[in-house]
PDB file of N, CA, C and O and ligand atoms in Angstrom:
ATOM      1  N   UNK F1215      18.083   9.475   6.260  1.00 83.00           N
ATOM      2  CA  UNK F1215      17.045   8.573   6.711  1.00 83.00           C
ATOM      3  C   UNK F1215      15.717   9.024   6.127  1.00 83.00           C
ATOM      4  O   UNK F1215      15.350  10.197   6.195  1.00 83.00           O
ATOM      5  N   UNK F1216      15.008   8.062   5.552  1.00 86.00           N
ATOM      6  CA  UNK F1216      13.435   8.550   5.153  1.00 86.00           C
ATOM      7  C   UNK F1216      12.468   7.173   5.781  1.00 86.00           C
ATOM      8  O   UNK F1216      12.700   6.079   6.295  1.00 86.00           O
ATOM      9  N   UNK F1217      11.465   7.853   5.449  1.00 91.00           N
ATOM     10  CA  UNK F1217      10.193   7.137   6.655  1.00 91.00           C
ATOM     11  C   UNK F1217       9.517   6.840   4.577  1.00 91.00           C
ATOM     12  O   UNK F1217       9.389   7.738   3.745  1.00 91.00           O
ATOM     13  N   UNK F1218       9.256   5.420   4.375  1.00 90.00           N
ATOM     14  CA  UNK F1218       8.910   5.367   3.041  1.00 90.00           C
ATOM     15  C   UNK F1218       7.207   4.552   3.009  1.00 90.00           C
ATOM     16  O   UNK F1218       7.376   3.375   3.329  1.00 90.00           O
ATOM     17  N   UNK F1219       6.279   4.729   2.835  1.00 85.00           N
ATOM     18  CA  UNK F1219       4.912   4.038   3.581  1.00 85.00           C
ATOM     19  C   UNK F1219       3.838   4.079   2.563  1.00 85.00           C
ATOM     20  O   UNK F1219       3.230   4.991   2.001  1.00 85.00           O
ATOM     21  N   UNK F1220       3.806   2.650   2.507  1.00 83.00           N
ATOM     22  CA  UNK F1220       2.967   1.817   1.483  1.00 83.00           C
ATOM     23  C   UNK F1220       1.948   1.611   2.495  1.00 83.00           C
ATOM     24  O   UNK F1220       2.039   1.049   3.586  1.00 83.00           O
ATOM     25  N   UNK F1221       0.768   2.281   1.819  1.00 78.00           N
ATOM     26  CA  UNK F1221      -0.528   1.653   1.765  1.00 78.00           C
ATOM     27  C   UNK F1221      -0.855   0.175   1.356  1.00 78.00           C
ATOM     28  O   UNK F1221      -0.784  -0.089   0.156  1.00 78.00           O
ATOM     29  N   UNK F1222      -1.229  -0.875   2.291  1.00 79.00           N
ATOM     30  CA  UNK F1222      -1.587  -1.669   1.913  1.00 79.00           C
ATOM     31  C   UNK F1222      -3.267  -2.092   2.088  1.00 79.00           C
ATOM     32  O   UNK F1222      -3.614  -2.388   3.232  1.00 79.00           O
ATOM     33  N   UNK F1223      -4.183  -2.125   1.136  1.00 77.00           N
ATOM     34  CA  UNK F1223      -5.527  -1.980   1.777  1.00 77.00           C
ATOM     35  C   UNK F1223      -6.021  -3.446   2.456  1.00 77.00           C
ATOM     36  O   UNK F1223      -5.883  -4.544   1.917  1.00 77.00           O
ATOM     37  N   UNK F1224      -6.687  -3.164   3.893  1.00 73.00           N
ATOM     38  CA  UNK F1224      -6.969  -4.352   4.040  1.00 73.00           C
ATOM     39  C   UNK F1224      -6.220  -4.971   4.835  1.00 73.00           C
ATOM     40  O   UNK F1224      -6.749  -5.628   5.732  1.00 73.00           O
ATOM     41  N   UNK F1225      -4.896  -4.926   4.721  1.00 77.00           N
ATOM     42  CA  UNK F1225      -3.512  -5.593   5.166  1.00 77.00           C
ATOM     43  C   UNK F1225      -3.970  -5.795   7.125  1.00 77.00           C
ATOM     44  O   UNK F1225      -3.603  -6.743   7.820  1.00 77.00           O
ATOM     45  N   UNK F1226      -4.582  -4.949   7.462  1.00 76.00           N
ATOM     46  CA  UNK F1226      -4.217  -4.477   9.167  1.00 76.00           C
ATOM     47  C   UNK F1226      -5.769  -4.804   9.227  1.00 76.00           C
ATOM     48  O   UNK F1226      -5.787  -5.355  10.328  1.00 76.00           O
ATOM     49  N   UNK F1227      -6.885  -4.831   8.851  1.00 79.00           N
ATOM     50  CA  UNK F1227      -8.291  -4.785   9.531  1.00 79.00           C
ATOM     51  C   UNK F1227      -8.975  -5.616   7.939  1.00 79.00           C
ATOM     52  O   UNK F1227      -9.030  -4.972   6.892  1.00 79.00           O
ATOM     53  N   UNK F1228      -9.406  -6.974   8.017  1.00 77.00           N
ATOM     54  CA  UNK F1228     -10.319  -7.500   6.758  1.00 77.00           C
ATOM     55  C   UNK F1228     -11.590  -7.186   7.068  1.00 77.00           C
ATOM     56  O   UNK F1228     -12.249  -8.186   6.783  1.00 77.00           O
ATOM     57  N   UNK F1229     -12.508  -6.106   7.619  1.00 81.00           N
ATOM     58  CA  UNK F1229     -13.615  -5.832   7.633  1.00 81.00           C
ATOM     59  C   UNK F1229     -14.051  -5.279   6.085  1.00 81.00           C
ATOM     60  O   UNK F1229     -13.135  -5.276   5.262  1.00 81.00           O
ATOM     61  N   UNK F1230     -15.060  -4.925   5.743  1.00 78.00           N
ATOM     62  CA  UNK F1230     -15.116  -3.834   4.682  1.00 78.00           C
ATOM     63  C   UNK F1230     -16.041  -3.310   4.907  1.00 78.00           C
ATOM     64  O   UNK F1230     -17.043  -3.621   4.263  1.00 78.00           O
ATOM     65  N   UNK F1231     -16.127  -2.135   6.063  1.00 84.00           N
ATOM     66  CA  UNK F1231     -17.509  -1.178   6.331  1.00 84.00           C
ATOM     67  C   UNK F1231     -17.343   0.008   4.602  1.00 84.00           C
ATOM     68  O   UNK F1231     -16.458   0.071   3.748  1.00 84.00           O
ATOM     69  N   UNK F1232     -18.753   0.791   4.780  1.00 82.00           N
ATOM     70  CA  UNK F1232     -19.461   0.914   3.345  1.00 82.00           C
ATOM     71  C   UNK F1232     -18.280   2.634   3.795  1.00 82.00           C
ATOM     72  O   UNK F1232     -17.527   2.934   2.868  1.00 82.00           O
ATOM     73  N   UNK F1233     -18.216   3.349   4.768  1.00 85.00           N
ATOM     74  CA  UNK F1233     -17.547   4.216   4.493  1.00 85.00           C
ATOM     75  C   UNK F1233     -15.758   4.121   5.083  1.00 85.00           C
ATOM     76  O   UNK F1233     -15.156   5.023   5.665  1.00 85.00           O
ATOM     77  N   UNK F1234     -15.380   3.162   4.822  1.00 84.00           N
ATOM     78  CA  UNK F1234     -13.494   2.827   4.845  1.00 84.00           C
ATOM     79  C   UNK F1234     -13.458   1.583   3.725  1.00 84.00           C
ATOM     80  O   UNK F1234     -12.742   0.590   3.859  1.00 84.00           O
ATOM     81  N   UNK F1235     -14.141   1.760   2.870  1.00 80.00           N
ATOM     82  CA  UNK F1235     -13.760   0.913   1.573  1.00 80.00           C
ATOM     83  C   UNK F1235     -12.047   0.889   0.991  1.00 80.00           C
ATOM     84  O   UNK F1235     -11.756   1.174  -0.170  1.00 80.00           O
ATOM     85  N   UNK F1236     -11.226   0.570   1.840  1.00 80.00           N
ATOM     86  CA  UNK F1236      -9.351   1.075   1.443  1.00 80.00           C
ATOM     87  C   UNK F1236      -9.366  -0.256  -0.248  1.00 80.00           C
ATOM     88  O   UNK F1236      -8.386  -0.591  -0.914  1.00 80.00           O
ATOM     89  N   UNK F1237     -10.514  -0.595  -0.397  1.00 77.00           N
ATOM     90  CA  UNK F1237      -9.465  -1.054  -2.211  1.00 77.00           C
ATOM     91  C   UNK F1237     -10.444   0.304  -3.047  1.00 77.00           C
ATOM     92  O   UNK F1237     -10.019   0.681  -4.139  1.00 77.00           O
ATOM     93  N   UNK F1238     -11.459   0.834  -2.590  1.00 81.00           N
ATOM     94  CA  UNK F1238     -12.167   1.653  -3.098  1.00 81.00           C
ATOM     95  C   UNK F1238     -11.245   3.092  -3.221  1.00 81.00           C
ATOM     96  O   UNK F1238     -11.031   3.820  -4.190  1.00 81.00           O
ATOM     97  N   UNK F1239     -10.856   3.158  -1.985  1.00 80.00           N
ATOM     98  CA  UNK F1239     -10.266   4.142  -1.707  1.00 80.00           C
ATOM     99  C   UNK F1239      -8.835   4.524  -2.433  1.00 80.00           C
ATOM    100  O   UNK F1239      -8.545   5.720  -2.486  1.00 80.00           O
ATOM    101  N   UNK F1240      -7.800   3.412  -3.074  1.00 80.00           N
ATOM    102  CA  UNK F1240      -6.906   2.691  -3.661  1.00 80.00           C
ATOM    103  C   UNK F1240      -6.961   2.763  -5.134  1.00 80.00           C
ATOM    104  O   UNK F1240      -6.127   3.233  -5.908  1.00 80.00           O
ATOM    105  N   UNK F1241      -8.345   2.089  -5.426  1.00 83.00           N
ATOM    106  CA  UNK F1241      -8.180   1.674  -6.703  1.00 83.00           C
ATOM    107  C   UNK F1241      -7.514   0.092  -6.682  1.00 83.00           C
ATOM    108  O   UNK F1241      -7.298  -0.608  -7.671  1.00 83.00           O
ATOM    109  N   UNK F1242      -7.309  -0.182  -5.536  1.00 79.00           N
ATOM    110  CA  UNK F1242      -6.484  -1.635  -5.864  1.00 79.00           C
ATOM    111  C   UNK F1242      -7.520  -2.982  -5.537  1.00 79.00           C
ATOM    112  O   UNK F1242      -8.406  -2.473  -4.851  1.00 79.00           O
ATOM    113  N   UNK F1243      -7.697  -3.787  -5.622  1.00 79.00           N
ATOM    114  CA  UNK F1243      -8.505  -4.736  -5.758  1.00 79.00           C
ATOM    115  C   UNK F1243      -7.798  -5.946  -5.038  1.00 79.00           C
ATOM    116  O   UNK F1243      -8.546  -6.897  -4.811  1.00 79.00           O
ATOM    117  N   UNK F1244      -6.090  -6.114  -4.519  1.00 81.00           N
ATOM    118  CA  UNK F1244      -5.796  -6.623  -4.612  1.00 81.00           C
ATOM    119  C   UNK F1244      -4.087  -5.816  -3.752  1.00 81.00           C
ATOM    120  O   UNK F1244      -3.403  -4.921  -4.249  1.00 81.00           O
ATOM    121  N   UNK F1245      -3.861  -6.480  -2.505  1.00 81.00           N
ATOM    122  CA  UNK F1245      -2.926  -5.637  -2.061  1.00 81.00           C
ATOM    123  C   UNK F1245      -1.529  -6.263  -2.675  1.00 81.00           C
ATOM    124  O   UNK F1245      -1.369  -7.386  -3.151  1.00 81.00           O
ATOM    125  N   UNK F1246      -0.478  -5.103  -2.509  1.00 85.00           N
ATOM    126  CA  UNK F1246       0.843  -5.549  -3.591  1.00 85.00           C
ATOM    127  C   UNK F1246       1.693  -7.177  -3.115  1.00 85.00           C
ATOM    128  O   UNK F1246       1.505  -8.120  -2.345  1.00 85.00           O
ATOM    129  N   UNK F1247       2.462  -6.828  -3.910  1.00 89.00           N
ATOM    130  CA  UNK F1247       2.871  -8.230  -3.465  1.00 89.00           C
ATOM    131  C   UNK F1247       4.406  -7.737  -2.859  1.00 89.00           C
ATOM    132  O   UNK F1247       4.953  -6.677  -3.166  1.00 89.00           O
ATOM    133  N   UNK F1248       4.787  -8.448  -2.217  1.00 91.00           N
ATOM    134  CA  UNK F1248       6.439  -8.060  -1.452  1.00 91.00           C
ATOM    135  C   UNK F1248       7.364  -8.116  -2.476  1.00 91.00           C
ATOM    136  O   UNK F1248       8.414  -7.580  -2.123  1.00 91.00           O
ATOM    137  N   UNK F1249       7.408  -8.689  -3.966  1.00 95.00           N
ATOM    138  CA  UNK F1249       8.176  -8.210  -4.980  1.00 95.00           C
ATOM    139  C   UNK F1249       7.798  -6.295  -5.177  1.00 95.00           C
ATOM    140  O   UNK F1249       8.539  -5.317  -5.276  1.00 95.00           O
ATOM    141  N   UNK F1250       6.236  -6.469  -5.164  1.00 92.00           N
ATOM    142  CA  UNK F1250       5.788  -5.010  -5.973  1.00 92.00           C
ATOM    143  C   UNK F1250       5.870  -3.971  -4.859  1.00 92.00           C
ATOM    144  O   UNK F1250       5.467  -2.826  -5.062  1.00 92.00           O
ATOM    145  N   UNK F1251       6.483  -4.417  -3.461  1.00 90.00           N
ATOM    146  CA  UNK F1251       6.365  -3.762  -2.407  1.00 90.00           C
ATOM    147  C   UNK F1251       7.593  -3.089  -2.316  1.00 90.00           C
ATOM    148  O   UNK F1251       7.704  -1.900  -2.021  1.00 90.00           O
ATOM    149  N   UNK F1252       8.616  -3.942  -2.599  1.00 94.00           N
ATOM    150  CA  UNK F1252      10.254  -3.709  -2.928  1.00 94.00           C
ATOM    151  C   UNK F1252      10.888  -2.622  -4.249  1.00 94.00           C
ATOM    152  O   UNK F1252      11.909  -1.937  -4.310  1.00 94.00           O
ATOM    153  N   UNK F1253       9.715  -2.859  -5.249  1.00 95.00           N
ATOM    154  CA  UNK F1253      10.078  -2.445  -6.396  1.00 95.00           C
ATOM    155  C   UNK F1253       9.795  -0.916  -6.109  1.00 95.00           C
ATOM    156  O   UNK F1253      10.622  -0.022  -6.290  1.00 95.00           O
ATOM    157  N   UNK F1254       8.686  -0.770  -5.701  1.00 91.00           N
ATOM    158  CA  UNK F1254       8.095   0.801  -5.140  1.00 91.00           C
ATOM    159  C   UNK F1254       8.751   1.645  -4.409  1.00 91.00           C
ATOM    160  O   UNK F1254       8.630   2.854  -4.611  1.00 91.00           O
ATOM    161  N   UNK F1255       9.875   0.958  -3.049  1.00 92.00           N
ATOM    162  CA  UNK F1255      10.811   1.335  -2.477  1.00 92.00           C
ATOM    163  C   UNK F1255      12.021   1.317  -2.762  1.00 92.00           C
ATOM    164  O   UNK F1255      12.899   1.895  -2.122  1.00 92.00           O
ATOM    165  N   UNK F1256      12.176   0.653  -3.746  1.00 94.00           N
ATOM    166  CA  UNK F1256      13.673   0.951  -4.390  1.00 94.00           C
ATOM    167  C   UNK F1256      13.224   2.548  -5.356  1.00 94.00           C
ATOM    168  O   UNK F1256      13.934   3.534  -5.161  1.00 94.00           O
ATOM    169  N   UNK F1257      12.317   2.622  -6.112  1.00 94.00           N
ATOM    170  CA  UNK F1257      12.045   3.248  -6.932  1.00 94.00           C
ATOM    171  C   UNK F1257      12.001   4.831  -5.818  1.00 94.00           C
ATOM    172  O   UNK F1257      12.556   5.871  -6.173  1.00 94.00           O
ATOM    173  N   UNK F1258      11.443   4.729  -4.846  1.00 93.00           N
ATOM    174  CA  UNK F1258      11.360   5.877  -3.884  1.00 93.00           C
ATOM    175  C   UNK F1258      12.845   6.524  -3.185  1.00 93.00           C
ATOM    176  O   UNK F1258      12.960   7.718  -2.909  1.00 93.00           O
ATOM    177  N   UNK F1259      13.924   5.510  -2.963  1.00 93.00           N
ATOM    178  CA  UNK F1259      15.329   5.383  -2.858  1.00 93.00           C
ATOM    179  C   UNK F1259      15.910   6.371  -3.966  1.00 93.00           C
ATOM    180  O   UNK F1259      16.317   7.533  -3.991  1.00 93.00           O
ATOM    181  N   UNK F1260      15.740   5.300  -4.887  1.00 94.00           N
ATOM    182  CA  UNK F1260      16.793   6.096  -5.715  1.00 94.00           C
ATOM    183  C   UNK F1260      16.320   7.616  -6.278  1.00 94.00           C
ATOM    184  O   UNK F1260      17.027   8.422  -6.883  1.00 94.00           O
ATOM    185  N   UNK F1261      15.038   7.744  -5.927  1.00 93.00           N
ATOM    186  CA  UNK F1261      14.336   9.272  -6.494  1.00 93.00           C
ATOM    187  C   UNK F1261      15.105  10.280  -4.876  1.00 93.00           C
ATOM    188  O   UNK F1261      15.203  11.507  -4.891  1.00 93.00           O
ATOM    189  N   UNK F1262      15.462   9.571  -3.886  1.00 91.00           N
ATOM    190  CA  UNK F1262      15.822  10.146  -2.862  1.00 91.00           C
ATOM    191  C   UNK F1262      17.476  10.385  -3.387  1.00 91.00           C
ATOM    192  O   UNK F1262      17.888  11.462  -2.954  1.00 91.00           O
ATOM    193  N   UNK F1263      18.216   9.854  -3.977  1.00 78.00           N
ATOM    194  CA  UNK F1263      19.454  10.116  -3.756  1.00 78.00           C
ATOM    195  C   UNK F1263      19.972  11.041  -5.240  1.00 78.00           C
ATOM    196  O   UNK F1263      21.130  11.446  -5.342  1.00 78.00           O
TER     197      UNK F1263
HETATM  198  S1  LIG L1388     -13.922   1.314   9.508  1.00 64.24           S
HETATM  199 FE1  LIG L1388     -14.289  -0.848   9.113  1.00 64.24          FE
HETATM  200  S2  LIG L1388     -12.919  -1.413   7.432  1.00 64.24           S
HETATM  201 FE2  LIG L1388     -12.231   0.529   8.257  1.00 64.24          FE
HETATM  202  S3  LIG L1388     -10.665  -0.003   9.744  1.00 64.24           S
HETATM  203 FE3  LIG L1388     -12.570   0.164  10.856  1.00 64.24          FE
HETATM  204  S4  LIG L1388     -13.459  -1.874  10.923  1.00 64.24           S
HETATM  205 FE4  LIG L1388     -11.863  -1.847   9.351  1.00 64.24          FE
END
């Protein structure tokens, strides 16, 4: 069993105070998409087995 945990910025709170900037914090501009969400966790899977 593994616990596998994507950051999604933004996803849980759309505020953007000046010190919790999460796309700043990221680098992402733009949170993943549930293809690119899948692809990341398969990729984390198979590095597990
Ligand atoms: S600090 Fe601001 S952006 Fe960060 S979680 Fe709280 S309300 Fe949202």
């Amino acid at each position: 069993m593994a616990n596998i945990p994507i950051f999604i910025p933004h996803a849980g709170c759309k505020n953007d105070c000046a010190f919790c900037n999460q796309k700043s914090i990221t680098g992402q501009l733009v949170p993943p998409t549930m293809a690119e969400s899948a692809k990341i966790i398969e990729e984390i899977l198979q590095s597990l087995t």
